[in-house]
Short mmCIF file of C-alpha atoms (C1' of nucleotides) in Angstrom, two decimals:
data_model
loop_
_atom_site.label_atom_id
_atom_site.label_comp_id
_atom_site.label_asym_id
_atom_site.label_seq_id
_atom_site.Cartn_x
_atom_site.Cartn_y
_atom_site.Cartn_z
CA UNK A 1 -11.43 -6.87 41.79
CA UNK A 2 -7.32 -6.97 41.40
CA UNK A 3 -7.19 -10.42 40.76
CA UNK A 4 -10.06 -10.02 37.89
CA UNK A 5 -8.18 -7.17 36.53
CA UNK A 6 -4.91 -9.37 36.30
CA UNK A 7 -6.98 -11.93 34.87
CA UNK A 8 -8.47 -9.46 32.14
CA UNK A 9 -5.09 -8.38 31.03
CA UNK A 10 -3.60 -11.99 30.45
CA UNK A 11 -6.77 -13.18 28.41
CA UNK A 12 -5.77 -14.28 24.90
CA UNK A 13 -8.98 -15.67 23.53
CA UNK A 14 -12.32 -14.42 22.98
CA UNK A 15 -14.39 -17.08 25.25
CA UNK A 16 -11.97 -16.32 27.77
CA UNK A 17 -12.85 -12.49 27.58
CA UNK A 18 -16.52 -13.34 27.67
CA UNK A 19 -16.07 -15.20 30.79
CA UNK A 20 -14.37 -12.48 32.29
CA UNK A 21 -16.65 -10.04 31.16
CA UNK A 22 -19.56 -11.90 32.67
CA UNK A 23 -17.78 -12.57 35.95
CA UNK A 24 -17.10 -8.56 36.43
CA UNK A 25 -21.00 -8.07 35.88
CA UNK A 26 -22.19 -11.00 38.10
CA UNK A 27 -19.87 -10.00 40.82
CA UNK A 28 -21.02 -6.55 40.45
CA UNK A 29 -17.70 -4.82 39.91
CA UNK A 30 -19.29 -2.82 36.84
CA UNK A 31 -19.36 0.01 36.38
CA UNK A 32 -16.03 0.38 37.21
CA UNK A 33 -13.15 2.41 35.60
CA UNK A 34 -10.04 0.05 35.94
CA UNK A 35 -12.21 -2.99 35.17
CA UNK A 36 -13.82 -1.57 31.98
CA UNK A 37 -10.49 -0.18 30.82
CA UNK A 38 -9.07 -3.47 31.01
CA UNK A 39 -12.05 -4.91 29.10
CA UNK A 40 -11.54 -2.28 26.84
CA UNK A 41 -7.97 -3.10 26.08
CA UNK A 42 -8.75 -6.86 26.12
CA UNK A 43 -11.35 -6.62 23.35
CA UNK A 44 -9.09 -4.25 21.16
CA UNK A 45 -6.02 -6.51 21.28
CA UNK A 46 -8.56 -9.31 20.00
CA UNK A 47 -9.86 -7.03 17.12
CA UNK A 48 -13.34 -7.15 18.52
CA UNK A 49 -13.75 -3.42 17.82
CA UNK A 50 -17.91 -3.81 18.31
CA UNK A 51 -17.37 -5.17 21.93
CA UNK A 52 -14.85 -2.80 23.07
CA UNK A 53 -16.83 0.35 21.57
CA UNK A 54 -19.71 -0.98 23.42
CA UNK A 55 -17.64 -0.94 26.56
CA UNK A 56 -15.99 2.18 25.85
CA UNK A 57 -19.60 3.67 25.46
CA UNK A 58 -20.92 2.55 28.85
CA UNK A 59 -17.99 4.12 30.59
CA UNK A 60 -20.05 7.42 30.19
CA UNK A 61 -18.34 10.00 32.44
CA UNK A 62 -15.49 7.56 33.55
CA UNK A 63 -13.44 7.86 30.59
CA UNK A 64 -9.84 9.02 31.09
CA UNK A 65 -7.11 9.79 28.84
CA UNK A 66 -6.08 6.06 28.67
CA UNK A 67 -9.20 4.72 27.58
CA UNK A 68 -9.99 7.55 24.79
CA UNK A 69 -6.45 6.73 23.55
CA UNK A 70 -7.03 2.88 23.37
CA UNK A 71 -10.36 3.49 21.61
CA UNK A 72 -8.67 5.77 18.84
CA UNK A 73 -5.71 3.76 18.67
CA UNK A 74 -7.60 0.58 18.03
CA UNK A 75 -9.95 1.94 15.19
CA UNK A 76 -6.43 3.00 13.64
CA UNK A 77 -5.02 -0.12 13.91
CA UNK A 78 -7.81 -1.92 12.43
CA UNK A 79 -8.09 0.25 9.68
CA UNK A 80 -11.15 1.67 10.83
CA UNK A 81 -9.95 5.47 10.36
CA UNK A 82 -13.27 7.38 9.91
CA UNK A 83 -14.41 5.74 13.13
CA UNK A 84 -11.15 6.93 14.66
CA UNK A 85 -11.44 10.36 13.64
CA UNK A 86 -15.23 10.17 14.95
CA UNK A 87 -14.05 9.35 18.51
CA UNK A 88 -11.46 12.02 18.24
CA UNK A 89 -14.04 14.58 17.34
CA UNK A 90 -15.78 13.51 20.40
CA UNK A 91 -12.71 13.75 22.44
CA UNK A 92 -12.36 17.67 21.27
CA UNK A 93 -16.02 18.11 22.18
CA UNK A 94 -15.10 16.99 25.66
CA UNK A 95 -12.56 19.88 25.92
CA UNK A 96 -9.57 17.33 26.09
CA UNK A 97 -6.17 17.89 24.68
CA UNK A 98 -4.63 14.92 22.81
CA UNK A 99 -1.32 14.00 24.34
CA UNK A 100 1.66 11.89 22.68
CA UNK A 101 -0.41 8.90 22.80
CA UNK A 102 -3.39 10.33 21.12
CA UNK A 103 -1.55 11.79 18.23
CA UNK A 104 0.16 9.13 16.01
CA UNK A 105 -2.92 6.96 15.34
CA UNK A 106 -4.60 10.36 13.99
CA UNK A 107 -1.55 10.85 11.47
CA UNK A 108 -2.41 7.08 10.32
CA UNK A 109 -5.93 7.87 10.25
CA UNK A 110 -5.63 11.20 7.97
CA UNK A 111 -3.56 9.15 5.39
CA UNK A 112 -6.26 6.18 5.87
CA UNK A 113 -9.12 8.32 4.66
CA UNK A 114 -6.83 10.04 2.42
CA UNK A 115 -7.49 13.73 3.67
CA UNK A 116 -4.26 15.46 4.27
CA UNK A 117 -5.98 18.50 5.92
CA UNK A 118 -6.21 16.18 9.19
CA UNK A 119 -2.41 15.27 9.09
CA UNK A 120 -1.41 19.19 8.83
CA UNK A 121 -3.92 20.22 11.24
CA UNK A 122 -2.37 17.21 13.79
CA UNK A 123 1.02 18.61 12.60
CA UNK A 124 0.27 22.04 14.22
CA UNK A 125 -1.20 20.32 17.31
CA UNK A 126 2.17 18.76 17.84
CA UNK A 127 3.95 21.82 17.62
CA UNK A 128 1.69 23.65 19.56
CA UNK A 129 1.32 21.38 22.36
CA UNK A 130 5.25 20.85 22.25
CA UNK A 131 5.23 17.06 21.47
CA UNK A 132 7.88 17.44 18.82
CA UNK A 133 10.68 15.92 20.93
CA UNK A 134 8.78 12.51 21.58
CA UNK A 135 10.37 10.34 18.92
CA UNK A 136 7.12 8.22 18.19
CA UNK A 137 5.21 11.61 17.77
CA UNK A 138 7.78 12.71 15.44
CA UNK A 139 7.99 9.63 13.30
CA UNK A 140 4.35 9.44 13.29
CA UNK A 141 4.42 13.33 11.75
CA UNK A 142 7.37 12.14 9.07
CA UNK A 143 4.97 9.18 7.98
CA UNK A 144 2.09 11.13 7.28
CA UNK A 145 4.40 13.32 4.98
CA UNK A 146 6.00 10.28 3.39
CA UNK A 147 2.84 8.63 2.77
CA UNK A 148 1.57 11.96 0.98
CA UNK A 149 4.72 12.11 -1.13
CA UNK A 150 5.60 15.34 0.49
CA UNK A 151 9.16 14.66 0.49
CA UNK A 152 10.67 18.24 1.08
CA UNK A 153 8.04 18.36 4.13
CA UNK A 154 9.48 15.23 5.40
CA UNK A 155 13.01 16.50 5.01
CA UNK A 156 12.23 19.51 7.09
CA UNK A 157 10.44 17.61 9.76
CA UNK A 158 13.62 15.17 9.66
CA UNK A 159 16.19 17.89 9.94
CA UNK A 160 14.39 19.71 13.17
CA UNK A 161 14.35 16.21 15.00
CA UNK A 162 16.58 16.35 17.95
CA UNK A 163 15.84 12.64 18.70
CA UNK A 164 15.62 10.03 15.52
CA UNK A 165 15.97 5.90 15.94
CA UNK A 166 15.68 3.47 13.07
CA UNK A 167 12.01 4.05 12.31
CA UNK A 168 13.03 7.50 11.38
CA UNK A 169 15.70 6.46 9.07
CA UNK A 170 13.33 4.01 7.47
CA UNK A 171 10.93 6.33 6.75
CA UNK A 172 13.15 8.75 5.21
CA UNK A 173 14.52 5.83 3.09
CA UNK A 174 11.36 4.97 2.37
CA UNK A 175 10.07 8.49 1.41
CA UNK A 176 12.92 9.22 -0.89
CA UNK A 177 12.59 5.72 -2.73
CA UNK A 178 8.93 6.61 -3.35
CA UNK A 179 9.76 9.89 -4.90
CA UNK A 180 12.15 8.56 -6.98
CA UNK A 181 15.03 9.88 -5.54
CA UNK A 182 16.85 6.84 -5.08
CA UNK A 183 20.53 8.23 -4.49
CA UNK A 184 19.15 10.03 -1.71
CA UNK A 185 17.52 6.73 -0.37
CA UNK A 186 20.66 5.06 -0.70
CA UNK A 187 22.65 7.69 0.96
CA UNK A 188 20.48 7.50 4.02
CA UNK A 189 20.95 3.83 4.25
CA UNK A 190 24.66 4.22 4.09
CA UNK A 191 24.59 7.16 6.68
CA UNK A 192 22.36 4.58 8.73
CA UNK A 193 25.25 2.21 8.39
CA UNK A 194 27.85 4.22 9.63
CA UNK A 195 25.90 5.70 12.54
CA UNK A 196 27.12 4.23 15.54
CA UNK A 197 24.21 2.58 17.82
CA UNK A 198 21.58 2.95 14.91
CA UNK A 199 20.45 -0.47 14.04
CA UNK A 200 19.65 -1.40 10.45
CA UNK A 201 16.79 -3.78 11.24
CA UNK A 202 14.73 -5.76 9.08
CA UNK A 203 12.30 -3.27 8.21
CA UNK A 204 14.90 -1.01 6.69
CA UNK A 205 15.66 -3.41 3.81
CA UNK A 206 12.55 -3.68 1.72
CA UNK A 207 12.54 0.03 1.17
CA UNK A 208 16.38 0.08 0.42
CA UNK A 209 16.06 -2.42 -2.04
CA UNK A 210 12.82 -1.22 -3.39
CA UNK A 211 14.72 2.06 -4.37
CA UNK A 212 17.81 0.34 -5.85
CA UNK A 213 15.44 -1.37 -8.24
CA UNK A 214 14.17 1.74 -9.32
CA UNK A 215 17.30 2.75 -10.05
CA UNK A 216 18.20 -0.41 -11.49
CA UNK A 217 21.69 -0.17 -10.27
CA UNK A 218 22.74 -3.69 -9.93
CA UNK A 219 25.82 -3.13 -7.86
CA UNK A 220 23.81 -1.59 -5.17
CA UNK A 221 21.59 -4.37 -5.24
CA UNK A 222 24.48 -6.97 -4.34
CA UNK A 223 25.78 -4.45 -1.75
CA UNK A 224 22.50 -4.35 -0.18
CA UNK A 225 22.11 -8.07 -0.46
CA UNK A 226 25.35 -8.83 0.99
CA UNK A 227 24.25 -6.73 4.02
CA UNK A 228 21.28 -8.92 4.07
CA UNK A 229 23.14 -12.26 4.15
CA UNK A 230 25.75 -10.87 6.65
CA UNK A 231 22.90 -9.53 9.22
CA UNK A 232 20.24 -12.24 8.67
CA UNK A 233 21.55 -15.10 6.83
CA UNK A 234 20.10 -16.94 3.89
CA UNK A 235 16.74 -17.76 5.40
CA UNK A 236 15.34 -14.16 5.23
CA UNK A 237 12.06 -12.58 6.31
CA UNK A 238 9.33 -12.95 3.57
CA UNK A 239 9.29 -9.20 2.91
CA UNK A 240 13.04 -8.78 2.39
CA UNK A 241 12.88 -11.94 0.28
CA UNK A 242 10.14 -10.48 -1.78
CA UNK A 243 11.80 -7.13 -2.43
CA UNK A 244 14.93 -9.26 -3.46
CA UNK A 245 13.08 -10.99 -6.02
CA UNK A 246 11.65 -8.09 -7.42
CA UNK A 247 14.43 -6.19 -7.46
CA UNK A 248 16.76 -8.64 -9.23
CA UNK A 249 13.96 -8.91 -11.61
CA UNK A 250 13.97 -5.28 -12.44
CA UNK A 251 17.72 -5.28 -13.09
CA UNK A 252 17.14 -8.00 -15.60
CA UNK A 253 18.82 -10.83 -13.40
CA UNK A 254 15.79 -13.11 -13.40
CA UNK A 255 18.14 -16.23 -12.63
CA UNK A 256 18.89 -14.41 -9.20
CA UNK A 257 15.04 -14.01 -8.85
CA UNK A 258 14.77 -17.59 -9.08
CA UNK A 259 17.60 -18.26 -6.56
CA UNK A 260 15.92 -16.33 -4.00
CA UNK A 261 12.47 -17.74 -4.89
CA UNK A 262 13.95 -21.10 -4.29
CA UNK A 263 15.79 -20.66 -1.08
CA UNK A 264 13.11 -18.84 0.48
CA UNK A 265 11.21 -20.53 3.53
CA UNK A 266 8.58 -18.03 4.55
CA UNK A 267 6.70 -17.80 1.11
CA UNK A 268 3.55 -15.57 1.18
CA UNK A 269 0.75 -14.68 -1.37
CA UNK A 270 3.43 -11.14 -2.46
CA UNK A 271 6.20 -13.79 -3.12
CA UNK A 272 4.55 -15.83 -5.46
CA UNK A 273 2.81 -12.63 -6.99
CA UNK A 274 6.45 -11.12 -7.53
CA UNK A 275 7.97 -14.11 -9.18
CA UNK A 276 5.04 -14.31 -11.45
CA UNK A 277 5.30 -10.62 -12.48
CA UNK A 278 8.94 -11.04 -12.74
CA UNK A 279 8.66 -13.86 -15.47
CA UNK A 280 5.85 -11.60 -17.24
CA UNK A 281 8.33 -8.78 -17.55
CA UNK A 282 10.87 -11.03 -18.84
CA UNK A 283 8.36 -12.19 -21.47
CA UNK A 284 8.30 -15.90 -19.96
CA UNK A 285 4.27 -16.27 -19.63
CA UNK A 286 4.65 -19.86 -20.01
CA UNK A 287 6.53 -19.86 -16.73
CA UNK A 288 4.40 -17.20 -15.02
CA UNK A 289 1.32 -19.71 -15.56
CA UNK A 290 3.21 -22.68 -14.39
CA UNK A 291 4.25 -20.78 -11.03
CA UNK A 292 0.43 -19.50 -11.25
CA UNK A 293 -0.69 -22.98 -11.11
CA UNK A 294 1.57 -24.28 -8.57
CA UNK A 295 0.87 -21.37 -6.21
CA UNK A 296 -3.11 -22.33 -6.09
CA UNK A 297 -2.30 -26.21 -5.97
CA UNK A 298 -0.23 -25.31 -2.73
CA UNK A 299 -3.34 -23.52 -1.43
CA UNK A 300 -2.70 -19.90 -1.96
CA UNK A 301 -5.72 -17.47 -2.77
CA UNK A 302 -4.83 -15.28 -5.65
CA UNK A 303 -5.88 -11.54 -4.83
CA UNK A 304 -6.29 -9.08 -7.30
CA UNK A 305 -3.00 -8.07 -7.72
CA UNK A 306 -2.01 -11.76 -8.26
CA UNK A 307 -4.30 -11.78 -11.21
CA UNK A 308 -3.26 -8.54 -12.58
CA UNK A 309 0.18 -10.05 -12.76
CA UNK A 310 -0.90 -13.05 -14.34
CA UNK A 311 -2.99 -11.18 -16.97
CA UNK A 312 -0.03 -8.60 -17.50
CA UNK A 313 2.19 -11.98 -18.27
CA UNK A 314 -0.22 -13.41 -20.62
CA UNK A 315 -0.56 -10.17 -22.46
CA UNK A 316 3.00 -9.76 -23.02
CA UNK A 317 3.54 -13.00 -24.25
CA UNK A 318 0.74 -13.06 -26.27
CA UNK A 319 -1.15 -15.77 -24.38
CA UNK A 320 -4.31 -14.79 -25.51
CA UNK A 321 -6.63 -17.96 -24.71
CA UNK A 322 -4.63 -18.40 -21.51
CA UNK A 323 -5.52 -14.94 -20.44
CA UNK A 324 -9.26 -14.85 -21.30
CA UNK A 325 -9.92 -18.39 -19.89
CA UNK A 326 -8.29 -16.90 -16.26
CA UNK A 327 -9.90 -13.45 -16.71
CA UNK A 328 -13.70 -15.44 -17.07
CA UNK A 329 -13.29 -17.33 -14.30
CA UNK A 330 -11.90 -14.72 -12.06
CA UNK A 331 -15.39 -14.82 -10.16
CA UNK A 332 -16.05 -18.42 -10.17
CA UNK A 333 -12.54 -19.58 -9.04
CA UNK A 334 -11.32 -16.67 -6.91
CA UNK A 335 -14.26 -15.28 -5.43
CA UNK A 336 -14.06 -11.66 -6.43
CA UNK A 337 -15.27 -9.28 -9.47
CA UNK A 338 -12.75 -8.27 -11.96
CA UNK A 339 -11.53 -5.06 -11.20
CA UNK A 340 -11.01 -2.10 -13.47
CA UNK A 341 -7.26 -3.12 -13.81
CA UNK A 342 -8.10 -6.82 -14.96
CA UNK A 343 -10.41 -5.20 -17.66
CA UNK A 344 -7.58 -2.98 -18.64
CA UNK A 345 -5.10 -5.92 -18.80
CA UNK A 346 -7.73 -7.72 -20.90
CA UNK A 347 -8.22 -4.75 -23.37
CA UNK A 348 -4.11 -4.85 -23.56
CA UNK A 349 -4.27 -8.28 -24.13
CA UNK A 350 -6.49 -8.32 -27.03
CA UNK A 351 -5.28 -4.66 -28.58
CA UNK A 352 -1.51 -5.86 -28.35
CA UNK A 353 -2.77 -8.65 -30.80
CA UNK A 354 -4.76 -6.83 -32.96
CA UNK A 355 -7.83 -8.06 -31.83
CA UNK A 356 -9.11 -4.45 -31.90
CA UNK A 357 -13.18 -4.98 -32.20
CA UNK A 358 -12.97 -7.48 -29.57
CA UNK A 359 -11.45 -5.05 -27.31
CA UNK A 360 -13.89 -2.31 -28.34
CA UNK A 361 -16.54 -4.53 -27.29
CA UNK A 362 -15.01 -5.81 -24.07
CA UNK A 363 -14.76 -1.67 -23.56
CA UNK A 364 -18.55 -1.04 -24.43
CA UNK A 365 -19.39 -3.94 -21.81
CA UNK A 366 -17.78 -2.08 -18.87
CA UNK A 367 -19.10 1.44 -19.78
CA UNK A 368 -19.86 2.49 -16.52
CA UNK A 369 -16.52 1.89 -15.25
CA UNK A 370 -14.41 2.64 -18.23
CA UNK A 371 -10.98 4.08 -17.30
CA UNK A 372 -8.64 6.14 -19.28
CA UNK A 373 -5.93 3.29 -18.91
CA UNK A 374 -8.25 0.90 -21.00
CA UNK A 375 -9.07 3.59 -23.68
CA UNK A 376 -4.94 4.23 -23.68
CA UNK A 377 -4.42 0.70 -24.13
CA UNK A 378 -6.65 0.41 -27.15
CA UNK A 379 -5.48 3.36 -28.61
CA UNK A 380 -1.82 1.93 -28.48
CA UNK A 381 -3.04 -1.37 -30.04
CA UNK A 382 -4.66 0.71 -32.72
CA UNK A 383 -1.34 2.59 -33.29
CA UNK A 384 0.48 -0.52 -33.49
CA UNK A 385 -1.74 -2.11 -35.62
CA UNK A 386 -2.33 1.12 -37.72
CA UNK A 387 -6.17 1.02 -37.34
CA UNK A 388 -7.52 4.43 -37.84
CA UNK A 389 -11.09 3.48 -37.55
CA UNK A 390 -10.91 1.95 -33.98
CA UNK A 391 -7.98 4.57 -33.07
CA UNK A 392 -10.46 7.69 -33.74
CA UNK A 393 -13.03 6.34 -31.42
CA UNK A 394 -10.34 5.43 -28.86
CA UNK A 395 -8.75 8.80 -28.95
CA UNK A 396 -12.03 10.76 -28.90
CA UNK A 397 -13.17 8.72 -25.63
CA UNK A 398 -9.89 9.09 -23.98
CA UNK A 399 -9.84 12.70 -24.27
CA UNK A 400 -13.27 13.05 -22.97
CA UNK A 401 -12.12 11.27 -19.63
CA UNK A 402 -9.01 12.48 -19.32
CA UNK A 403 -8.40 16.15 -20.76
CA UNK A 404 -5.62 16.82 -18.44
CA UNK A 405 -3.39 13.82 -18.99
CA UNK A 406 -0.47 15.48 -21.05
CA UNK A 407 0.89 11.65 -21.88
CA UNK A 408 -2.31 10.78 -23.77
CA UNK A 409 -1.60 14.17 -25.75
CA UNK A 410 1.72 12.34 -26.81
CA UNK A 411 0.67 9.16 -27.17
CA UNK A 412 -1.57 10.77 -29.62
CA UNK A 413 0.70 12.92 -31.23
CA UNK A 414 3.24 9.81 -31.77
CA UNK A 415 0.45 7.91 -33.04
CA UNK A 416 -0.86 10.31 -35.69
CA UNK A 417 2.61 10.54 -37.01
CA UNK A 418 2.40 6.61 -37.32
CA UNK A 419 -1.06 6.24 -38.87
CA UNK A 420 -0.07 9.18 -40.93
CA UNK A 421 -3.71 9.73 -40.84
CA UNK A 422 -6.29 12.56 -39.02
CA UNK A 423 -6.67 11.14 -35.48
CA UNK A 424 -5.26 14.13 -34.35
CA UNK A 425 -7.78 16.11 -35.51
CA UNK A 426 -10.45 14.52 -33.74
CA UNK A 427 -8.93 15.52 -30.26
CA UNK A 428 -10.16 18.66 -28.52
CA UNK A 429 -7.81 21.24 -30.14
CA UNK A 430 -8.94 23.96 -28.06
CA UNK A 431 -7.89 22.41 -24.86
CA UNK A 432 -4.57 23.97 -23.68
CA UNK A 433 -2.90 20.72 -23.64
CA UNK A 434 -3.57 20.04 -27.09
CA UNK A 435 -2.67 23.32 -28.30
CA UNK A 436 0.82 22.80 -26.21
CA UNK A 437 1.23 19.59 -28.42
CA UNK A 438 0.63 21.49 -31.36
CA UNK A 439 3.03 24.10 -30.81
CA UNK A 440 5.58 21.20 -30.06
CA UNK A 441 4.63 19.37 -33.18
CA UNK A 442 4.65 22.61 -35.67
CA UNK A 443 8.44 23.59 -34.31
"C1'" DC B 1 1.86 -0.34 31.03
"C1'" DT B 2 -2.00 3.23 25.72
"C1'" DA B 3 1.96 5.55 20.28
"C1'" DG B 4 5.49 4.54 15.23
"C1'" DG B 5 8.29 1.69 10.34
"C1'" DG B 6 8.67 -2.76 5.20
"C1'" DT B 7 7.50 -6.04 0.16
"C1'" DT B 8 3.77 -7.28 -5.50
"C1'" DA B 9 0.81 -4.94 -10.69
"C1'" DG B 10 -0.63 -0.72 -13.88
#
DNA sequence: CTAGGGTTAG
């Protein structure tokens, strides 16, 4: 049995796992909690969650903390968050108490199923059970607040932490950056550098760069880039390279983006997508299209984000026919249905160039999945081309869909001034937001 | 020998 247990722990392939599983059975070793735990771990590592679950269920009352923790963590790791939470519910039903291995995946699951109440409850558990001092647990609490955009809560957790590591600091940088508190993010980065014994690792840099990009501060970008080169050389990790391409683009240095792109050795789909959208943002639609073609030629399969990037590029450069052609071949060429974002891009593409009726037609064809951004794009086009007829339809529908979106009211009031027409009267003036806008306009 | 972190659009 010891030999088999050893074998199970060293398996790396599905077929080997199956053989070991069969052997365990033949030799009459099953059911046995050691072998079953090894099998559970093995199937989990191979990503065979269905098999893992079968082993887990057969363990009946032989389940221990180890096996519960493996099952919950495996579901969370494989993005099966709801399953992780169901297993945790069973776990609690058995009268068991979570430990410092059980808790971190639960925070991940809370974010995964987009239910912050679970994370809050788990935070309470962490405090009550006294796991705040475990850095991995504390970091997972921190991650939960960061991913939910609750920076002040994150700061609170951070300031109470007795022990921090690079993950802690990386999460704070990420949190500040996402909240738009870019100087705080940079401050964290510099403090991290000055802290003896704290290593700035490769996971830190994309978040720092992202924060710099939001600020648009080229000097800071160059400072961080210098750090990248000193620590990792020019042949950087894909995520760092991608962040550099993006951030130079956002700072207006397209040449630097291209330079990073050319010198990268580990390109992934994000790399191509980022470069395409940089060209798009700089109004270089032709370059975007060329790169898109090259990407496909090199065997990369565009995902929905890539297509949004290329359609946006076409829209900004007025490449109507090319955009239409790509849009219509999404399903046949890339194997997925166009998303609402893609429809919004197309409405934008058509509206910008004054094809307002065509845009309206497209919108009416997706009636069930129409979004505010689609009508917003159409409205913007109507304002641009001074078309009251379609503009009124767009404004009316936009207010039905998003009565609480203040920016729509602003757009409409600005549009009304440009149109010098009565579009504004079409809106629901009894709505509090509309009344607020009225007041502002009158003053 | 079971737990945690990064990059792309709008």
